[in-house]
mmCIF file of C-alpha atoms in Angstrom:
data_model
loop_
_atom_site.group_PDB
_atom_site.id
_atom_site.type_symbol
_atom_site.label_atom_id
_atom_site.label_comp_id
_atom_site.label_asym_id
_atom_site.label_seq_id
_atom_site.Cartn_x
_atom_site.Cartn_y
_atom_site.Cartn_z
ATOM 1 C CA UNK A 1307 -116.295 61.943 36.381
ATOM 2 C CA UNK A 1308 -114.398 58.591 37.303
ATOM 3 C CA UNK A 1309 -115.076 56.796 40.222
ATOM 4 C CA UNK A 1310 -111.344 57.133 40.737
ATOM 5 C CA UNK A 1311 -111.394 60.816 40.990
ATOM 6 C CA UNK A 1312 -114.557 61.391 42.571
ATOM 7 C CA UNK A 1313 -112.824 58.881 45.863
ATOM 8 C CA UNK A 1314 -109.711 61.789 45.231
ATOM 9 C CA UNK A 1315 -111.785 64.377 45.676
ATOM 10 C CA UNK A 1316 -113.399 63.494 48.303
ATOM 11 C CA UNK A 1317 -110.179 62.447 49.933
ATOM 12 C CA UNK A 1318 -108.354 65.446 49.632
ATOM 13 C CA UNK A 1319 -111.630 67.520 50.854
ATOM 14 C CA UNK A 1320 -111.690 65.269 53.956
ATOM 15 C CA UNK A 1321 -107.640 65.928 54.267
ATOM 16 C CA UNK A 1322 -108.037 69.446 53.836
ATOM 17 C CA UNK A 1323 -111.052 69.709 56.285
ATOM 18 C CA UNK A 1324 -108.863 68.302 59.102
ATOM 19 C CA UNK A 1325 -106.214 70.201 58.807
ATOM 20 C CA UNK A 1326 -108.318 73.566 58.793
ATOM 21 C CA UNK A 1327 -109.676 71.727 62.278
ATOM 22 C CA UNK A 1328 -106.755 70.856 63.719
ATOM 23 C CA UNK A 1329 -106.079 74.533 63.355
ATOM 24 C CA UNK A 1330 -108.789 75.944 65.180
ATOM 25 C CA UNK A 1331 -108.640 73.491 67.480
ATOM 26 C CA UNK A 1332 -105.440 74.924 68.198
ATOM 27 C CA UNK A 1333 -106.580 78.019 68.106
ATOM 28 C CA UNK A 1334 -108.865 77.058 71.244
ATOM 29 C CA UNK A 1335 -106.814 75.352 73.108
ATOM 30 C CA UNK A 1336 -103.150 76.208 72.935
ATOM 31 C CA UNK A 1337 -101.823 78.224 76.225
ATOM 32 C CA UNK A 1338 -100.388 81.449 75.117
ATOM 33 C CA UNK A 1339 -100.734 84.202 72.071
ATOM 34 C CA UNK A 1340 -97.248 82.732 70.379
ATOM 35 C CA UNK A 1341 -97.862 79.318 70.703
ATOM 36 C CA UNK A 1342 -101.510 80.472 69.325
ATOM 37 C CA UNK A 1343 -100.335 82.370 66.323
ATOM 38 C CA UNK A 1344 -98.901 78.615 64.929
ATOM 39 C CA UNK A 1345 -102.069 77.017 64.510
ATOM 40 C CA UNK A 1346 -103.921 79.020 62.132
ATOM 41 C CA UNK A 1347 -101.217 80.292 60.219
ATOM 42 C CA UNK A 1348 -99.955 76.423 59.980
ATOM 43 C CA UNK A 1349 -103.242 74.818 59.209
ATOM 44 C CA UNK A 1350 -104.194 77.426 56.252
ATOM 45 C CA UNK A 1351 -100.770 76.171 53.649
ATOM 46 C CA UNK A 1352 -101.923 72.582 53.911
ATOM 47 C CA UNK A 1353 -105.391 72.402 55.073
ATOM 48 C CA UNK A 1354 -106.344 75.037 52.550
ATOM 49 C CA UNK A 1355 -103.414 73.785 50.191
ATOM 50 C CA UNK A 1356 -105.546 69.848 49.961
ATOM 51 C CA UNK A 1357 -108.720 71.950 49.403
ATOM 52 C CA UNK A 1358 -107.257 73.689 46.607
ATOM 53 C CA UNK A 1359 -105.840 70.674 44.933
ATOM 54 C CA UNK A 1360 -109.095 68.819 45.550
ATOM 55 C CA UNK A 1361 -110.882 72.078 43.240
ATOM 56 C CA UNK A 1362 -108.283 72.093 40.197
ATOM 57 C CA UNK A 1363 -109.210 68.199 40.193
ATOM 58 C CA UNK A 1364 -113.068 68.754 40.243
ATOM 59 C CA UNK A 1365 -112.834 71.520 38.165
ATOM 60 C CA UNK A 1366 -110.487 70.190 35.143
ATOM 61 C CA UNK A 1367 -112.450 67.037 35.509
ATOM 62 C CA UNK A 1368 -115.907 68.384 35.358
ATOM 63 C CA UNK A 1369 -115.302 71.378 32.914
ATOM 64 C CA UNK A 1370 -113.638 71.983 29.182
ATOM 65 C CA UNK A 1371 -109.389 72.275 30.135
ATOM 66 C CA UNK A 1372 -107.381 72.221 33.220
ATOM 67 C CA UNK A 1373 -108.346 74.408 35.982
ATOM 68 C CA UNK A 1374 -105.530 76.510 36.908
ATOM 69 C CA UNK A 1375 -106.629 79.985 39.260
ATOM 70 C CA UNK A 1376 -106.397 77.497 41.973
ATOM 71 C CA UNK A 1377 -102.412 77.623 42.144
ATOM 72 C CA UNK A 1378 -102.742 81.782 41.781
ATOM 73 C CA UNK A 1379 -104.961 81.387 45.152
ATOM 74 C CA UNK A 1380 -102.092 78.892 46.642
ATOM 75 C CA UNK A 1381 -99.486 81.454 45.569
ATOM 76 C CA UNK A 1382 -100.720 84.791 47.232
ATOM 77 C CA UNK A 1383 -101.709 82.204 50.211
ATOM 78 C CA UNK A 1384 -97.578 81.323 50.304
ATOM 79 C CA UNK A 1385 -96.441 85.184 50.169
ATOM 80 C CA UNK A 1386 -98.961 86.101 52.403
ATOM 81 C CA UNK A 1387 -99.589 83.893 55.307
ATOM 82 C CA UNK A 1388 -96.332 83.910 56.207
ATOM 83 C CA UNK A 1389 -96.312 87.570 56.462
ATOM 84 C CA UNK A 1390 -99.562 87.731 58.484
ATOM 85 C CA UNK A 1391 -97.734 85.728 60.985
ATOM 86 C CA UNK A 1392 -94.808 87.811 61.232
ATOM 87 C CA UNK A 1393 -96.193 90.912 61.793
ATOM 88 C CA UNK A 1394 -98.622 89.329 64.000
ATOM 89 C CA UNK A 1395 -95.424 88.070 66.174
ATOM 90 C CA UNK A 1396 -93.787 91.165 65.998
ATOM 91 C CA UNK A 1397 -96.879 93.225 67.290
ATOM 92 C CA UNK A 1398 -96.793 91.262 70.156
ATOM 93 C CA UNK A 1399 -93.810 91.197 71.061
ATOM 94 C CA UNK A 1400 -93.865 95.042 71.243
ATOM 95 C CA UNK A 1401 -97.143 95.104 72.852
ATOM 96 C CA UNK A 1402 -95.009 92.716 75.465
ATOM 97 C CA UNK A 1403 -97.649 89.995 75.358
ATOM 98 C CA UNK A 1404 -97.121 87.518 78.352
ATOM 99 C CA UNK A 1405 -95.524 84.263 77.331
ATOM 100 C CA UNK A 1406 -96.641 81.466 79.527
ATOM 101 C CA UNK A 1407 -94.126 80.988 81.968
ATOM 102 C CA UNK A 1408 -92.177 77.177 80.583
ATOM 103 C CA UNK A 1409 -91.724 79.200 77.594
ATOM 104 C CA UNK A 1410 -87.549 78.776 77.186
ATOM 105 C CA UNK A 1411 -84.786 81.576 76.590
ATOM 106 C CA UNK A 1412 -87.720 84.557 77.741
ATOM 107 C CA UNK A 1413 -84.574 86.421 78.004
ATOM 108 C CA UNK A 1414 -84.545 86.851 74.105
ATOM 109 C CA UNK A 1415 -87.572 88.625 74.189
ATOM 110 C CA UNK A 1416 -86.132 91.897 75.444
ATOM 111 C CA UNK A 1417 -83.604 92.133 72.370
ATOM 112 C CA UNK A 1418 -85.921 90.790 69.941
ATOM 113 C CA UNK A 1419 -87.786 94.110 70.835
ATOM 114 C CA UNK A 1420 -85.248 96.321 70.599
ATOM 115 C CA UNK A 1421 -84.033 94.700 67.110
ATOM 116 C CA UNK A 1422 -80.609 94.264 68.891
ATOM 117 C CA UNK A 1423 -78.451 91.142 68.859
ATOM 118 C CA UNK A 1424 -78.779 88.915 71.755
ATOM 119 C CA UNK A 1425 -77.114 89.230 74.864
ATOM 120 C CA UNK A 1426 -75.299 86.141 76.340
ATOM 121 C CA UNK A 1427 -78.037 83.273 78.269
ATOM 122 C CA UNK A 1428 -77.509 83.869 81.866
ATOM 123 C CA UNK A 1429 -77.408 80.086 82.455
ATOM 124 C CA UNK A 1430 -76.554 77.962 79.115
ATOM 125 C CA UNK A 1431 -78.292 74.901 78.567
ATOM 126 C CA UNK B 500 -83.201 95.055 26.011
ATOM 127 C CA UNK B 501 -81.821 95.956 29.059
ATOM 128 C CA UNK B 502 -83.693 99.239 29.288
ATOM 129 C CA UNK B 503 -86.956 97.627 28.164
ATOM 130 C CA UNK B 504 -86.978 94.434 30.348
ATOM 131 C CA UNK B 505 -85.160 95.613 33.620
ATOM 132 C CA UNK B 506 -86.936 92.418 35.180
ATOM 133 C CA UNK B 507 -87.270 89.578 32.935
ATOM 134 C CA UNK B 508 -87.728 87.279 35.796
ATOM 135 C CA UNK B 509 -91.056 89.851 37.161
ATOM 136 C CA UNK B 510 -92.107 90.381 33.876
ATOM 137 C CA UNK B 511 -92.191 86.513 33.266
ATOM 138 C CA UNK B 512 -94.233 86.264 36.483
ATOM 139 C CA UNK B 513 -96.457 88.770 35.438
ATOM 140 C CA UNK B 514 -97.374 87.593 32.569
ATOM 141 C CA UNK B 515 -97.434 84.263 33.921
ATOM 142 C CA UNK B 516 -100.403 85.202 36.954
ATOM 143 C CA UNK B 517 -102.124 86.767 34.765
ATOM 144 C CA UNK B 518 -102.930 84.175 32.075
ATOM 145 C CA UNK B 519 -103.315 81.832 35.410
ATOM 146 C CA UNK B 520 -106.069 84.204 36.868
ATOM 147 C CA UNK B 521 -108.038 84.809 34.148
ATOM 148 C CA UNK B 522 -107.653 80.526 33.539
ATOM 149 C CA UNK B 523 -107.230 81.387 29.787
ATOM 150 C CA UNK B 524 -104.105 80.869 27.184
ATOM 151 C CA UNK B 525 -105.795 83.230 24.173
ATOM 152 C CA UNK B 526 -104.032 85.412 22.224
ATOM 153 C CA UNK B 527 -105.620 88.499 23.177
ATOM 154 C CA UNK B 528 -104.995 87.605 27.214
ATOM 155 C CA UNK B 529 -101.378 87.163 26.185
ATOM 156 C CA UNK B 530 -101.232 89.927 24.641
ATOM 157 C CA UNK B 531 -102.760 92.047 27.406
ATOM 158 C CA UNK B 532 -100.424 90.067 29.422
ATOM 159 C CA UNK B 533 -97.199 91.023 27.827
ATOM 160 C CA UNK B 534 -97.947 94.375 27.562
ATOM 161 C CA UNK B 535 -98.434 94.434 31.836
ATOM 162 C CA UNK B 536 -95.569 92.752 31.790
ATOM 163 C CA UNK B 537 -93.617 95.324 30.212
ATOM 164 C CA UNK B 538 -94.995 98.314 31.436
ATOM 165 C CA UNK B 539 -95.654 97.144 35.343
ATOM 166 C CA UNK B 540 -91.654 96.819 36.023
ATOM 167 C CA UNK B 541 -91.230 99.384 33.934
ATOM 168 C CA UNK B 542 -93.631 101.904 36.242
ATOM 169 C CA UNK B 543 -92.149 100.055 39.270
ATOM 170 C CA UNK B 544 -88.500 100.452 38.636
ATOM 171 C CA UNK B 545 -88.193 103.840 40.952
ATOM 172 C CA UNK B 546 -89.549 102.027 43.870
ATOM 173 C CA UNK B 547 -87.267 98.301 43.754
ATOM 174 C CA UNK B 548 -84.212 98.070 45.644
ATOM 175 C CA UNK B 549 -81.141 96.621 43.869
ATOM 176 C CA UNK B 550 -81.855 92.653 44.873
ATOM 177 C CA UNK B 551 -79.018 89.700 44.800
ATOM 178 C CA UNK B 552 -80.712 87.915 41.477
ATOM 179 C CA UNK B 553 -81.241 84.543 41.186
ATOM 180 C CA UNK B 554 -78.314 82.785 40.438
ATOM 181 C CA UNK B 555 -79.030 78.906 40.597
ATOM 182 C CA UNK B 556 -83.072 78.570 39.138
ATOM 183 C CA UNK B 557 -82.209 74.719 39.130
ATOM 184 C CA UNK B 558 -81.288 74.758 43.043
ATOM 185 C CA UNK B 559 -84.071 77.345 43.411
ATOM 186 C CA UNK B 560 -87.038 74.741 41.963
ATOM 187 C CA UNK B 561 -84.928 72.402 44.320
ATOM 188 C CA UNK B 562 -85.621 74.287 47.241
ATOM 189 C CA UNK B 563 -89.337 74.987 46.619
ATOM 190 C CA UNK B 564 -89.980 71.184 46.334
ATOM 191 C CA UNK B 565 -88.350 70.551 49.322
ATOM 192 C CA UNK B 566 -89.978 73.065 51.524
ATOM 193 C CA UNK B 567 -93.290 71.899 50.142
ATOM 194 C CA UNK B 568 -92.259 68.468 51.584
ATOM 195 C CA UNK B 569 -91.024 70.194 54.753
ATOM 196 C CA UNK B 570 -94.546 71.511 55.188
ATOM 197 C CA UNK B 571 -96.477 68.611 55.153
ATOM 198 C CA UNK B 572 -93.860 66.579 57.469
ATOM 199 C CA UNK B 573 -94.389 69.114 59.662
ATOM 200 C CA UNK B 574 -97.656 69.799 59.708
ATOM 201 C CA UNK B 575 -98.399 66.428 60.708
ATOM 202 C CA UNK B 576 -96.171 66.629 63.083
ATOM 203 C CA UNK B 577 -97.777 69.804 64.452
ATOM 204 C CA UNK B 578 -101.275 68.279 64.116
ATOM 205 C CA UNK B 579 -100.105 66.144 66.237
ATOM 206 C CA UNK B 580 -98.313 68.443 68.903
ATOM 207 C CA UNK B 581 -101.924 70.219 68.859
ATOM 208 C CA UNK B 582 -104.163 67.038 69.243
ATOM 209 C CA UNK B 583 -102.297 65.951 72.334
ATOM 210 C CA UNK B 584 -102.000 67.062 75.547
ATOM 211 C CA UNK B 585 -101.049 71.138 76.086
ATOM 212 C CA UNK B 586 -98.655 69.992 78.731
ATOM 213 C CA UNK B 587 -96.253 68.593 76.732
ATOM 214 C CA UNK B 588 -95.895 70.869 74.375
ATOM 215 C CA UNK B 589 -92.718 73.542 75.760
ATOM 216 C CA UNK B 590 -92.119 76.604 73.672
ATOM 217 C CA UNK B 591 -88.943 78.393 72.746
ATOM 218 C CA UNK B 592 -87.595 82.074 71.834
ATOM 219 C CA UNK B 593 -84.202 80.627 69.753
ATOM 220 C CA UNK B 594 -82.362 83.449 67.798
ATOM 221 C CA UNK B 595 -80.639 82.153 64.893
ATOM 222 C CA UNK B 596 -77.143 83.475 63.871
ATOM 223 C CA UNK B 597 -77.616 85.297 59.631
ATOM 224 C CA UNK B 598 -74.615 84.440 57.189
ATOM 225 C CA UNK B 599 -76.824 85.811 54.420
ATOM 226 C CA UNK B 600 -77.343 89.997 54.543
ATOM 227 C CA UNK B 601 -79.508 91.297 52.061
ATOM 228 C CA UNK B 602 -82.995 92.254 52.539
ATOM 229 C CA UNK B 603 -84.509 88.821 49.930
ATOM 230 C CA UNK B 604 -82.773 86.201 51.160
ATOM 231 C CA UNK B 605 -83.150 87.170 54.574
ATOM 232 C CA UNK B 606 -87.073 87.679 53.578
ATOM 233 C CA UNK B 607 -87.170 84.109 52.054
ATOM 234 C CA UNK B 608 -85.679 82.397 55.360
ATOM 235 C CA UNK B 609 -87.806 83.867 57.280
ATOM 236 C CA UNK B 610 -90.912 83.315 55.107
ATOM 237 C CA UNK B 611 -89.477 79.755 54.923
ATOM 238 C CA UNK B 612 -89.233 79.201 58.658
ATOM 239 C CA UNK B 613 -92.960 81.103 59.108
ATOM 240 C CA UNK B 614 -94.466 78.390 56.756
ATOM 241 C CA UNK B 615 -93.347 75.631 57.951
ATOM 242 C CA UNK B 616 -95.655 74.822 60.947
ATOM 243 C CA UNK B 617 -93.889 74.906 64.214
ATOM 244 C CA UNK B 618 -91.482 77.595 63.698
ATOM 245 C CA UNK B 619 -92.720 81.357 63.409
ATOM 246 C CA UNK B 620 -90.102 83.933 62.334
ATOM 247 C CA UNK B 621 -90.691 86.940 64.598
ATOM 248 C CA UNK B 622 -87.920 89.802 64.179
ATOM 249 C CA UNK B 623 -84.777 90.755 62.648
ATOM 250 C CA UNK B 624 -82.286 92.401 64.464
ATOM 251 C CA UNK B 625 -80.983 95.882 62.947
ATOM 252 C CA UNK B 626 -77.665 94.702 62.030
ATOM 253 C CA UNK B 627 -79.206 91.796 60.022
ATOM 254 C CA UNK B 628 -77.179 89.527 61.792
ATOM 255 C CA UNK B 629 -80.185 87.482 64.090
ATOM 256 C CA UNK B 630 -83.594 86.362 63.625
ATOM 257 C CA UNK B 631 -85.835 85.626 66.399
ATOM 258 C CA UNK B 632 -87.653 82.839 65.611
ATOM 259 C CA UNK B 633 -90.426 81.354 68.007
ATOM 260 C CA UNK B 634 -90.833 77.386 68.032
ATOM 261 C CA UNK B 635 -94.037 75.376 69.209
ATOM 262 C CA UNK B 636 -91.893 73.010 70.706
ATOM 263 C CA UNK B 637 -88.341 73.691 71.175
ATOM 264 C CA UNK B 638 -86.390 70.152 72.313
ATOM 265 C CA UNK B 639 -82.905 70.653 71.352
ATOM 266 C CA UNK B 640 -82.321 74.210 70.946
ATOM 267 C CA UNK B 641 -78.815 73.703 69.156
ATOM 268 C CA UNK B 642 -80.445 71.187 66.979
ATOM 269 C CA UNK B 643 -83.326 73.262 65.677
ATOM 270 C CA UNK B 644 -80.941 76.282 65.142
ATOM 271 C CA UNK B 645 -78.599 74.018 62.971
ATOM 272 C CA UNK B 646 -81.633 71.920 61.130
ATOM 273 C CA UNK B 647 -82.949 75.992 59.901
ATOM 274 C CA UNK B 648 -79.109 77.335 58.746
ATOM 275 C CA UNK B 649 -78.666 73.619 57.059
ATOM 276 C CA UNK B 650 -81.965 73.007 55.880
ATOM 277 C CA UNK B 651 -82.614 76.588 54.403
ATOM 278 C CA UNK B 652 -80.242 79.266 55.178
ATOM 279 C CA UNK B 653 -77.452 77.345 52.911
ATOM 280 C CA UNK B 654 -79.551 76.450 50.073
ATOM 281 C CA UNK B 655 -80.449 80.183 49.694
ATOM 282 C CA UNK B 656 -77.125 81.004 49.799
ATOM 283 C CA UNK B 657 -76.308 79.111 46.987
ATOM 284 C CA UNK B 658 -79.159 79.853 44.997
ATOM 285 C CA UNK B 659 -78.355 83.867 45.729
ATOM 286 C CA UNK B 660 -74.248 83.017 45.291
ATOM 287 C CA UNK B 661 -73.811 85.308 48.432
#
């Protein structure tokens, strides 16, 4: 293996590593469940998406051909995550999880729970 | 043809996953390959709804490459938002007026907006005519609400023709 590509590797590992933190640490610290359910659902496509490349690269490097599962994991990571995060949402809205309170338009909560269009803001901004 | 390939498009992905997962181009895994892909649609037929099909796979590629550059902006940008103080960051409910109606393109927006971080799709409304959407940190509500219908609702249109 190059020096070249080993320095890629590596780079992309350290990429995708950071990402998958900044998740968590989002995870940790960020106020309420919705604000929550955007870190780990965000860091997975690109933290997980660097990993991934970083693997195909090791892999077709290291072994006979190009190493391809990796974009089968990347796809069912695409259709899924976004998903998980939706139904995620949508439980809590119906489980009427507190938003913290500078959260804007609140008001759309009520018909986002009921599936019904949106009534007019009381106060437009 | 029609009868034996209702899908060509599922049977080309099919066959296409396949070969990927088992990392192997040999003739007997295509072979085993295009015989899933012919019977899986074929067994699955009863249970698919009648979809818009793809009309533009040009614009489609188009819009793929683009959201994958969309997610990395953005997840800098939410790395960011994260890494610095809570306090600033102000989240939104926005609900964001449909012109598309069926059931896929509506399911691609809102997969759209879900992956790219800082936007979470939440609900549809019954009449298919809103999405709730939930934003880390809503500035310019107008703004965002015209960046998701230009950005991705009218690309999918095209690529759908509807």
């Amino acid at each position: 293996m190059s020096l070249f590509v080993e320095w890629l590797v590596i780079l992309l590992l350290l990429l995708g590593a950071f990402f998958l933190m900044v998740g968590s640490i989002g995870l940790a610290k960020l106020p309420d469940f919705y604000t929550r359910l955007h870190a780990p659902t965000k860091a997975s496509t690109l933290g997980i998406g660097a990993v991934l490349i970083a693997s195909t690269l090791f892999f077709s490097v290291t072994q006979d051909g190009i190493s391809v599962k990796e974009l089968v994991i990347t796809l069912f990571l695409f259709i899924t995550a976004p998903i998980t995060a939706h139904m995620m949402g949508k439980a809590a809205m119906h489980k009427e999880k507190k938003a913290i309170d500078r959260t804007r338009n609140l008001h759309l909560q009520e018909p986002a729970r009921n599936r019904q269009p949106p009534k007019a803001p009381e106060t437009t901004e | 043809m029609k009868r034996l390939l209702p899908f060509p498009y599922l049977s080309l992905l099919l066959l296409i996953v396949w070969l990927l997962m088992n990392n192997s181009a040999s003739p007997g895994h295509i072979l085993l390959g295009l015989i899933f892909a012919l019977l899986i649609p074929l067994g699955t037929s009863s249970m698919r709804k009648n979809q818009p099909t793809l009309k533009k796979p040009l614009s489609a590629a188009k819009y793929l490459l683009m959201l994958m550059g969309d997610i990395i902006v953005s997840n800098v940008e939410v790395a960011i938002q994260v890494l610095g103080p809570v306090r600033k960051i102000s989240p939104g409910f926005i609900a964001v007026p449909l012109d598309i109606t069926q059931d896929l393109p509506i399911t691609l927006l809102a997969s759209s907006i879900s992956l790219t971080p800082g936007t979470v799709s939440i609900e549809v409304s019954e009449d298919k005519q809103w999405l709730y959407v939930h934003v880390l940190n809503l500035v310019d509500e107008t703004k965002t609400i015209a960046n998701i219908k230009q950005r991705y609702e009218s690309p999918l249109k095209e690529i759908f023709g509807c």
